[in-house]
PDB file of C-alpha atoms in Angstrom:
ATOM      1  CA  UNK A 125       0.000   0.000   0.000  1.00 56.00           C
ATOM      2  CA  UNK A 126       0.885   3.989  -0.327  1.00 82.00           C
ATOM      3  CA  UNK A 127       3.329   5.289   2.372  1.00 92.00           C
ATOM      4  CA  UNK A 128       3.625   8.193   3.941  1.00 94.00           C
ATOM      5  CA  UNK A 129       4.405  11.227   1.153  1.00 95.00           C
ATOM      6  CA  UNK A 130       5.523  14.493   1.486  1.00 96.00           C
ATOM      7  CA  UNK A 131       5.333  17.590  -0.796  1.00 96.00           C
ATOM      8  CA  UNK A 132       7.273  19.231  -2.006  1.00 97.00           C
ATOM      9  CA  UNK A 133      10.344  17.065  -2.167  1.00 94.00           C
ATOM     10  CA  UNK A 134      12.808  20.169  -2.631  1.00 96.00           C
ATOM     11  CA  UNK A 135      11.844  23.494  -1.454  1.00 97.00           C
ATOM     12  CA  UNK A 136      13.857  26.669  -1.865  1.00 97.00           C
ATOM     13  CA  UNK A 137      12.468  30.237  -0.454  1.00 97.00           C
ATOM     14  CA  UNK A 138      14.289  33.641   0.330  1.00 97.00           C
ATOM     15  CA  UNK A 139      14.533  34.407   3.845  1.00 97.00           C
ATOM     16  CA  UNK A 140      11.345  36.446   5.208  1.00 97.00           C
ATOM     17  CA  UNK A 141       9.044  33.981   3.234  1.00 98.00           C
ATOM     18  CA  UNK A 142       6.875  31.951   4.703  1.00 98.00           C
ATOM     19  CA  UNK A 143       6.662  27.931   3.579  1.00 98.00           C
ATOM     20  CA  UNK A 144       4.279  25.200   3.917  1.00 98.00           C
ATOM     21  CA  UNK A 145       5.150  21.813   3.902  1.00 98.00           C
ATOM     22  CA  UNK A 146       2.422  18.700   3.583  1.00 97.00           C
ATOM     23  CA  UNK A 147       2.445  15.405   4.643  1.00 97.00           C
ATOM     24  CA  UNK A 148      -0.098  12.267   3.536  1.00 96.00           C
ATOM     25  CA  UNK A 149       0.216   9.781   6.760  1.00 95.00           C
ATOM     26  CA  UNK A 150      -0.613   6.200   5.672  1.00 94.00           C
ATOM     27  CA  UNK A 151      -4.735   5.747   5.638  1.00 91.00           C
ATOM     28  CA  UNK A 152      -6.058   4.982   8.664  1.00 88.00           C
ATOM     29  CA  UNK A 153      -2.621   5.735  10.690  1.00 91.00           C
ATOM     30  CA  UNK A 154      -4.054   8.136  13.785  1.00 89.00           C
ATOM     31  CA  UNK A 155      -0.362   9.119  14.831  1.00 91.00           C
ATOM     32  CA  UNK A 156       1.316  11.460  12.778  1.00 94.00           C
ATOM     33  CA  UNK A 157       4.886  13.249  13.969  1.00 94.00           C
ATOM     34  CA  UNK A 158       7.062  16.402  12.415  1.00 96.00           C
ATOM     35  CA  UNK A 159      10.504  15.853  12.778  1.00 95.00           C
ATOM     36  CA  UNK A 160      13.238  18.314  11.580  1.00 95.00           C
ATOM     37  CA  UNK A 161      16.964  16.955  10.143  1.00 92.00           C
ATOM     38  CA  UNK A 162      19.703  19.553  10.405  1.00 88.00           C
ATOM     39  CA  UNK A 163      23.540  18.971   9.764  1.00 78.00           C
ATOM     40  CA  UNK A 164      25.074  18.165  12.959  1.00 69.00           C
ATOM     41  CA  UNK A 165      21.623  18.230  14.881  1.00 74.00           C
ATOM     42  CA  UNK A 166      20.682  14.608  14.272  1.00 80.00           C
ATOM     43  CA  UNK A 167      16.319  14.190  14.011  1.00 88.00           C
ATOM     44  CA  UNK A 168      14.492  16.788  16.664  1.00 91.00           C
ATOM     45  CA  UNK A 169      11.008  16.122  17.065  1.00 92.00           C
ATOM     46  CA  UNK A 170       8.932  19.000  16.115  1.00 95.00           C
ATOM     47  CA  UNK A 171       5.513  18.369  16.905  1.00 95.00           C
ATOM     48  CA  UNK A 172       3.177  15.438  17.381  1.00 92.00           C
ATOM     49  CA  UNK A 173      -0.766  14.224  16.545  1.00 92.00           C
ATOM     50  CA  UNK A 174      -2.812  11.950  18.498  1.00 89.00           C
ATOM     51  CA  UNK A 175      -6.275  11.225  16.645  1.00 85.00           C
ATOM     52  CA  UNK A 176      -8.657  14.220  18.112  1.00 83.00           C
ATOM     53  CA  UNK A 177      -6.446  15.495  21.065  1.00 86.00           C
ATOM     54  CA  UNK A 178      -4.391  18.353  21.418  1.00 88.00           C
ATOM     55  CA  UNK A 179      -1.175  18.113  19.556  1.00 91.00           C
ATOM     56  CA  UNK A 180       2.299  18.148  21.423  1.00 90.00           C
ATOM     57  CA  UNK A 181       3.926  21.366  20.421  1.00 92.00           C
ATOM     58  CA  UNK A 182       6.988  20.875  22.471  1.00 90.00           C
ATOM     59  CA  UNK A 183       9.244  20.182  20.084  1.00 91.00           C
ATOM     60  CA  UNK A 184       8.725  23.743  18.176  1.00 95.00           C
ATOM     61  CA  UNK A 185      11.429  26.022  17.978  1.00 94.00           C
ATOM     62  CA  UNK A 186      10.096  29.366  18.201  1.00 95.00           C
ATOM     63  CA  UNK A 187       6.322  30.394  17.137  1.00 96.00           C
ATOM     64  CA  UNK A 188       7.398  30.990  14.121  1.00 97.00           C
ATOM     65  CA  UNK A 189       6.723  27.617  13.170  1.00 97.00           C
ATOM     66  CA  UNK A 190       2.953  25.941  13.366  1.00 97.00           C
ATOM     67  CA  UNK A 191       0.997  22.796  11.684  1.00 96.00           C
ATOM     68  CA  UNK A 192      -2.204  21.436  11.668  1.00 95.00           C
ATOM     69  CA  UNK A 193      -3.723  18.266  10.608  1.00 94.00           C
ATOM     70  CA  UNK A 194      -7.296  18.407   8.946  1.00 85.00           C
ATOM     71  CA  UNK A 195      -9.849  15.634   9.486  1.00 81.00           C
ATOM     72  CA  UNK A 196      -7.301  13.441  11.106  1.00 77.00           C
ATOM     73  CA  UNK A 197      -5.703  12.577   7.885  1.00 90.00           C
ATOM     74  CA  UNK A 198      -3.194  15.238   6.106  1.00 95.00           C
ATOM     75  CA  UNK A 199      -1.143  17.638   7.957  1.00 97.00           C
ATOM     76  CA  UNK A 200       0.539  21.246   7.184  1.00 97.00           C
ATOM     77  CA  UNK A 201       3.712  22.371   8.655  1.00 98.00           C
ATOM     78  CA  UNK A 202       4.345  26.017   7.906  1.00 98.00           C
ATOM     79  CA  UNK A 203       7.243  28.250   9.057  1.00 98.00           C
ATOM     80  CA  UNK A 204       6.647  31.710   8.432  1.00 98.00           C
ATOM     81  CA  UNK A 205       9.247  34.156   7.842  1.00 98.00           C
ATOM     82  CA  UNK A 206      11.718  31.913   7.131  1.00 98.00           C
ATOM     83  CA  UNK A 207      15.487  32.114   8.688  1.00 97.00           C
ATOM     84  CA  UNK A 208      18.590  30.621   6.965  1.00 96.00           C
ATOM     85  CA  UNK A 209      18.835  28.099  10.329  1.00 94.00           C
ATOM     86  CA  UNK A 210      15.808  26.599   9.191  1.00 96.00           C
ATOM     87  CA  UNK A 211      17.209  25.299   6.168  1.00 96.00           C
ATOM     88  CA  UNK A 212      16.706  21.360   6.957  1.00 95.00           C
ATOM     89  CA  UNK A 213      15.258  18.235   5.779  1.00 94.00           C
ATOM     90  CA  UNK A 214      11.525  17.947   7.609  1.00 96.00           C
ATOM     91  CA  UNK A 215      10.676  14.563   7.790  1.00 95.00           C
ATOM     92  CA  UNK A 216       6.938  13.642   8.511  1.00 96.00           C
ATOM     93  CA  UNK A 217       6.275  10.231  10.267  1.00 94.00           C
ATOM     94  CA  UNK A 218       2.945   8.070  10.928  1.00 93.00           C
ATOM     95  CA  UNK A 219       1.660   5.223  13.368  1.00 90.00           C
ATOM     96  CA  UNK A 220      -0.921   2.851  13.768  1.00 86.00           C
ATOM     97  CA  UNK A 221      -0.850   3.329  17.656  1.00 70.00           C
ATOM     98  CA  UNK A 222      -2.374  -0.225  17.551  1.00 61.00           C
ATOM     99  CA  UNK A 223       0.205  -1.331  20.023  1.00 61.00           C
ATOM    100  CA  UNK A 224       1.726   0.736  22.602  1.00 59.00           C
ATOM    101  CA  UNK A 225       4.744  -2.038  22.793  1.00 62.00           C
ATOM    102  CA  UNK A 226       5.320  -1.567  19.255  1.00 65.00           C
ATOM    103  CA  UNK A 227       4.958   2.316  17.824  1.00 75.00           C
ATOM    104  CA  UNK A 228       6.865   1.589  14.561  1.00 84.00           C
ATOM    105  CA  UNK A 229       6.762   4.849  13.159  1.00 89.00           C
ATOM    106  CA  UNK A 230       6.949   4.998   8.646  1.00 92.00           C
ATOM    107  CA  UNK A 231       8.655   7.789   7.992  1.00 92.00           C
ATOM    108  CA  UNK A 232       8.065   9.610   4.665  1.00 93.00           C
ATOM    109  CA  UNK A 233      11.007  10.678   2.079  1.00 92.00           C
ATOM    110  CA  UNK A 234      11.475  14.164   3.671  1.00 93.00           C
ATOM    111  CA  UNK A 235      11.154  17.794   2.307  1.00 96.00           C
ATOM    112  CA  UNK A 236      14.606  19.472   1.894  1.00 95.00           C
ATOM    113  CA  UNK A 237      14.231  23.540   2.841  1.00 97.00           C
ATOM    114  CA  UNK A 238      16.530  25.732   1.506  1.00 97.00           C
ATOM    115  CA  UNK A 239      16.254  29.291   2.838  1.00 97.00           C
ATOM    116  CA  UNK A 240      18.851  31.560   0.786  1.00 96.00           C
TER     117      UNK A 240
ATOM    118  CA  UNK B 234      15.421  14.703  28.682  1.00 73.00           C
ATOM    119  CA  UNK B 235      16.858  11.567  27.802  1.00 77.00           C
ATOM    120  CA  UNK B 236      20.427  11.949  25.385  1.00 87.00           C
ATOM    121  CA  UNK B 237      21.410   9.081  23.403  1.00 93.00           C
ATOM    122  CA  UNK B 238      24.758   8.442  21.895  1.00 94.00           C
ATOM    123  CA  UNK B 239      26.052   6.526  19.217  1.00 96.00           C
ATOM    124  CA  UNK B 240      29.308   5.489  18.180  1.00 96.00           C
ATOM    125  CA  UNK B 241      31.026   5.636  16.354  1.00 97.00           C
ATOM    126  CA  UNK B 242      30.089   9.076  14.396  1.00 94.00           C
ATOM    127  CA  UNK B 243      30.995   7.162  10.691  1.00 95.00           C
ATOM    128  CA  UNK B 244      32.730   3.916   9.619  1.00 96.00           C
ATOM    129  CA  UNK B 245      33.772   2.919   6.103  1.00 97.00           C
ATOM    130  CA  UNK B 246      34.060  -1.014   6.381  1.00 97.00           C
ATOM    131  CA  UNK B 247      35.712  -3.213   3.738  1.00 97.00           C
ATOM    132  CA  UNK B 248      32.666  -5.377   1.655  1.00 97.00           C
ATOM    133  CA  UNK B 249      32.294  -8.249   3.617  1.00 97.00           C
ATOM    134  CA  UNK B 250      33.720  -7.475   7.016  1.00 97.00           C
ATOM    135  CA  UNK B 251      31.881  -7.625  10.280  1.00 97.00           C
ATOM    136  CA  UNK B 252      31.154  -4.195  11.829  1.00 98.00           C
ATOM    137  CA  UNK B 253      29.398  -2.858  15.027  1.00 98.00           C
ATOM    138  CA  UNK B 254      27.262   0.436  15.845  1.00 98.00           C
ATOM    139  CA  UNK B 255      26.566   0.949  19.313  1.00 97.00           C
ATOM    140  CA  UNK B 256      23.956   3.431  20.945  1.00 96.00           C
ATOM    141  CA  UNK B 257      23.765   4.360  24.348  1.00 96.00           C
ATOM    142  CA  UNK B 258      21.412   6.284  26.574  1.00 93.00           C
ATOM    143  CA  UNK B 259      21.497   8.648  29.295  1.00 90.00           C
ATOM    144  CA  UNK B 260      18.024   6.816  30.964  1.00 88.00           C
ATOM    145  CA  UNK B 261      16.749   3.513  31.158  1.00 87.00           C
ATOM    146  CA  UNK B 262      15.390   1.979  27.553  1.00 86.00           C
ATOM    147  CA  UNK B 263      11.357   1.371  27.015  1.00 82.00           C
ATOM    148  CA  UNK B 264      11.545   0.964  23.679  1.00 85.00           C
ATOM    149  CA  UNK B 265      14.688   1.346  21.093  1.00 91.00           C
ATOM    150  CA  UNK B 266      14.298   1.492  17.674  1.00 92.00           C
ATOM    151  CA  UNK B 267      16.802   0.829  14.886  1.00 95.00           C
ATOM    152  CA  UNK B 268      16.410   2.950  11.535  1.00 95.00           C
ATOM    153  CA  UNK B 269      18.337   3.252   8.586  1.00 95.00           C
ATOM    154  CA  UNK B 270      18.541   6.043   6.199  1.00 93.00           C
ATOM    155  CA  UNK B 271      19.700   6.486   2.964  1.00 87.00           C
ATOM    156  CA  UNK B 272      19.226   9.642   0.828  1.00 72.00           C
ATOM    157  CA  UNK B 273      16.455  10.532  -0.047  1.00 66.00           C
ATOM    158  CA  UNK B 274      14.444   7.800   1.198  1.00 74.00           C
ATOM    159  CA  UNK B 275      13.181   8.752   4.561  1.00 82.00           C
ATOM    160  CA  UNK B 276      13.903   6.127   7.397  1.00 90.00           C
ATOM    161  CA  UNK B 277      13.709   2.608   6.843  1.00 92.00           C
ATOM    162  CA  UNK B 278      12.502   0.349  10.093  1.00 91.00           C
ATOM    163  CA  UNK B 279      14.946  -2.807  10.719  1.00 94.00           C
ATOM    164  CA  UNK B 280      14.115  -3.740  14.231  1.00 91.00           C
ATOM    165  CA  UNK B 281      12.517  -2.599  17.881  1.00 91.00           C
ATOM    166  CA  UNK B 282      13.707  -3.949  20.934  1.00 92.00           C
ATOM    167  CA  UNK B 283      12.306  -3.727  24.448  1.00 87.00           C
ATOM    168  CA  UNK B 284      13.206  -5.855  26.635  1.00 87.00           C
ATOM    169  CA  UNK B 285      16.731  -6.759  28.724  1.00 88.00           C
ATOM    170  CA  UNK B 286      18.831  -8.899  26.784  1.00 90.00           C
ATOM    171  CA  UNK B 287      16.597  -9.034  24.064  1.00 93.00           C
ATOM    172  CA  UNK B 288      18.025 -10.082  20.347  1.00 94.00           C
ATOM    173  CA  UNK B 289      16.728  -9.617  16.962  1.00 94.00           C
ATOM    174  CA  UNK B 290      18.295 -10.666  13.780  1.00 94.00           C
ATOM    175  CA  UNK B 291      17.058  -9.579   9.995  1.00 88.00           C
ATOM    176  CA  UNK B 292      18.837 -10.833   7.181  1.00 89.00           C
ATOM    177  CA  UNK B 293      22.643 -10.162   8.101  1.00 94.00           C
ATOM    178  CA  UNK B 294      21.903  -7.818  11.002  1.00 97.00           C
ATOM    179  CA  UNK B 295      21.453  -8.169  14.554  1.00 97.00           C
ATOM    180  CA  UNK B 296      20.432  -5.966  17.299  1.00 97.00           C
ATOM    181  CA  UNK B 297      20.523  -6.392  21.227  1.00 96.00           C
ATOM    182  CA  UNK B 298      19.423  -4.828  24.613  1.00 94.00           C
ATOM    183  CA  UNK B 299      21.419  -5.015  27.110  1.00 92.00           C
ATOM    184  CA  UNK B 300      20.115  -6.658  30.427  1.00 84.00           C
ATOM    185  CA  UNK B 301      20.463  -3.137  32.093  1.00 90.00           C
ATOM    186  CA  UNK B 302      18.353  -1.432  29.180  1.00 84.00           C
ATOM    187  CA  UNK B 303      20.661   1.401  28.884  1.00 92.00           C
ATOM    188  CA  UNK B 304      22.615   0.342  26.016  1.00 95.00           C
ATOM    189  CA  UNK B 305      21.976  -1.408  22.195  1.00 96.00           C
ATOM    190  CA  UNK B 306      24.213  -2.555  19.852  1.00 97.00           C
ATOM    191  CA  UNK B 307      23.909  -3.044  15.728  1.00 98.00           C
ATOM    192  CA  UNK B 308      25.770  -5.798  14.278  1.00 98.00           C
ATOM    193  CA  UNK B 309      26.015  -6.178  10.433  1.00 97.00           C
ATOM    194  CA  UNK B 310      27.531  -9.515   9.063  1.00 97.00           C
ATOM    195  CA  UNK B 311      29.449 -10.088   6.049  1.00 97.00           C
ATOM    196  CA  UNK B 312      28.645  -6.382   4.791  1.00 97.00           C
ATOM    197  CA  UNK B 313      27.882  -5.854   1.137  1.00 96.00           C
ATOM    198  CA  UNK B 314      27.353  -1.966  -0.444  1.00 94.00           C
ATOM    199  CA  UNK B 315      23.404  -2.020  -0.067  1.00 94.00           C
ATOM    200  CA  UNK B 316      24.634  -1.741   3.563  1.00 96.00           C
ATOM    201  CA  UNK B 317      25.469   1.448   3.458  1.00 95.00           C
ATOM    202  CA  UNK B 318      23.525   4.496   4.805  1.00 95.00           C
ATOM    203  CA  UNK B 319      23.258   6.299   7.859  1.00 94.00           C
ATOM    204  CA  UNK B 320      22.026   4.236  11.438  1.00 96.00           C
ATOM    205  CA  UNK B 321      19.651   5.673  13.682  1.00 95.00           C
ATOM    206  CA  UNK B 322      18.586   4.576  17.260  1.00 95.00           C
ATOM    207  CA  UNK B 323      15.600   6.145  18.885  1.00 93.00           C
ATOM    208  CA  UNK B 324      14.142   5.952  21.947  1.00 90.00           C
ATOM    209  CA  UNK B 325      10.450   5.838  22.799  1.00 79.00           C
ATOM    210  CA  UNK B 326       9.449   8.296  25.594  1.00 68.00           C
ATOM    211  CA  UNK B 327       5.941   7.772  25.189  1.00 69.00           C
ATOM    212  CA  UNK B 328       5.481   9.053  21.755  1.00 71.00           C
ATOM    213  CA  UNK B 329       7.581  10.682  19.242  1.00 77.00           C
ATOM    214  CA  UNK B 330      10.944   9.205  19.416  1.00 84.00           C
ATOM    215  CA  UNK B 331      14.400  11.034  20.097  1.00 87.00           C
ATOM    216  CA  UNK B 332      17.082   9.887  17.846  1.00 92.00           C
ATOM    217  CA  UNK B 333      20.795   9.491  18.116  1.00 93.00           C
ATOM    218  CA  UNK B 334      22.449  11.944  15.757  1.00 92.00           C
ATOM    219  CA  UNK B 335      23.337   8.721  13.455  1.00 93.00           C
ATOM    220  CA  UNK B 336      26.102   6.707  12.125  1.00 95.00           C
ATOM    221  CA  UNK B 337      27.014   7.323   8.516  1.00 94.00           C
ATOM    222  CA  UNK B 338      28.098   3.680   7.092  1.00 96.00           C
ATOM    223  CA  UNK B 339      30.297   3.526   3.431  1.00 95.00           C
ATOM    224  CA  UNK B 340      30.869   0.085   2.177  1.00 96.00           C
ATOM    225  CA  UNK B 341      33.785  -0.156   0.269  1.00 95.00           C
ATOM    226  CA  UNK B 342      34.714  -3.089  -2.659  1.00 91.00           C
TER     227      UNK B 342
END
């Protein structure tokens, strides 16, 4: 079946614009996770989704950044007024949740951001 | 917050020796999971481990737990080029995970 896309694959922006990145979690997968790939800062976890409840925003760097995920299913990461520090791969991740022993998260291909 | 380290940093192995990535955290293990990346791609799952002293094998790797559950090791057999990538171990703190900063793996003829 489909995995877990993300659009666009390669995104490059001048700084002061603002970006939105999208992510398709796998149908039916009610965890979906933001996670942000920097040279020499290894995966940080951005911000988390858990079916109807509040989302974890903990892992946000400053309020410049924000998502949302509509009807459960597809979810927008935007960073306004970009900054060359956020120039990173975003990775977007979803789970079943079926089994809290086993949270295998699928990770999508990523969105390189490029903020000249 | 729990840190978790992995060693080494990068490794560029000979095709077909034996090689070993370890990853160890600052807290007690719950969950560790084993990811491998390749550009491009996203992260690939290879194996989850939970419990003390707990082994997995897939194909030519291997991962383990130590008893203490601080600790994991990733052993790769016989290593051919489709080996290569970069190694991730995450931990499971109840929901998203927080990753080593990875070991980048070259496989050389």
């Amino acid at each position: 079946g489909a995995g877990v896309s993300q659009s666009p694959s390669n995104k490059v922006t001048e700084k002061g614009k603002d970006v939105e990145l999208r992510c398709d979690p796998i149908s039916g997968h009610t965890a979906l996770y933001w996670y942000r790939q920097s040279l020499g800062q290894g995966l940080e976890f951005l911000i988390y989704f858990q079916g109807n409840s509040a989302p974890d925003k903990s892992g946000l760097p400053s309020d410049r950044f924000s998502a949302e995920r509509t009807g459960g299913s597809v979810s927008t990461l935007t960073i306004q007024r970009t900054q060359q520090e956020d120039s990173a791969v975003y990775l977007c991740a979803s789970s079943s949740w079926a089994d809290r022993d086993d949270n295998e998260q699928f990770f999508g291909p990523g969105t390189r951001l490029t903020v000249l | 917050s729990q840190e978790l380290e992995q060693s080494p940093q990068s490794l560029i192995v000979q095709e077909g020796k034996n090689l070993t990535i370890n990853c160890t955290s600052s807290k007690t293990l719950y969950g560790l999971y084993w990811y491998k990346q390749k550009y491009g791609e996203g992260l690939i799952f290879l194996m989850m481990l939970q419990k003390g002293g707990e082994e997995k094998s897939h194909e030519k790797i291997t991962a383990k737990l130590d008893e203490k559950k601080q600790q994991s090791s990733l052993h790769i057999t016989a290593s051919q080029p489709s080996h290569a990538g970069i190694y991730l171990c995450g931990a499971d703190p109840g929901y998203a995970l927080n990753f080593g900063k990875g070991t980048s793996l070259l496989v050389t003829p």
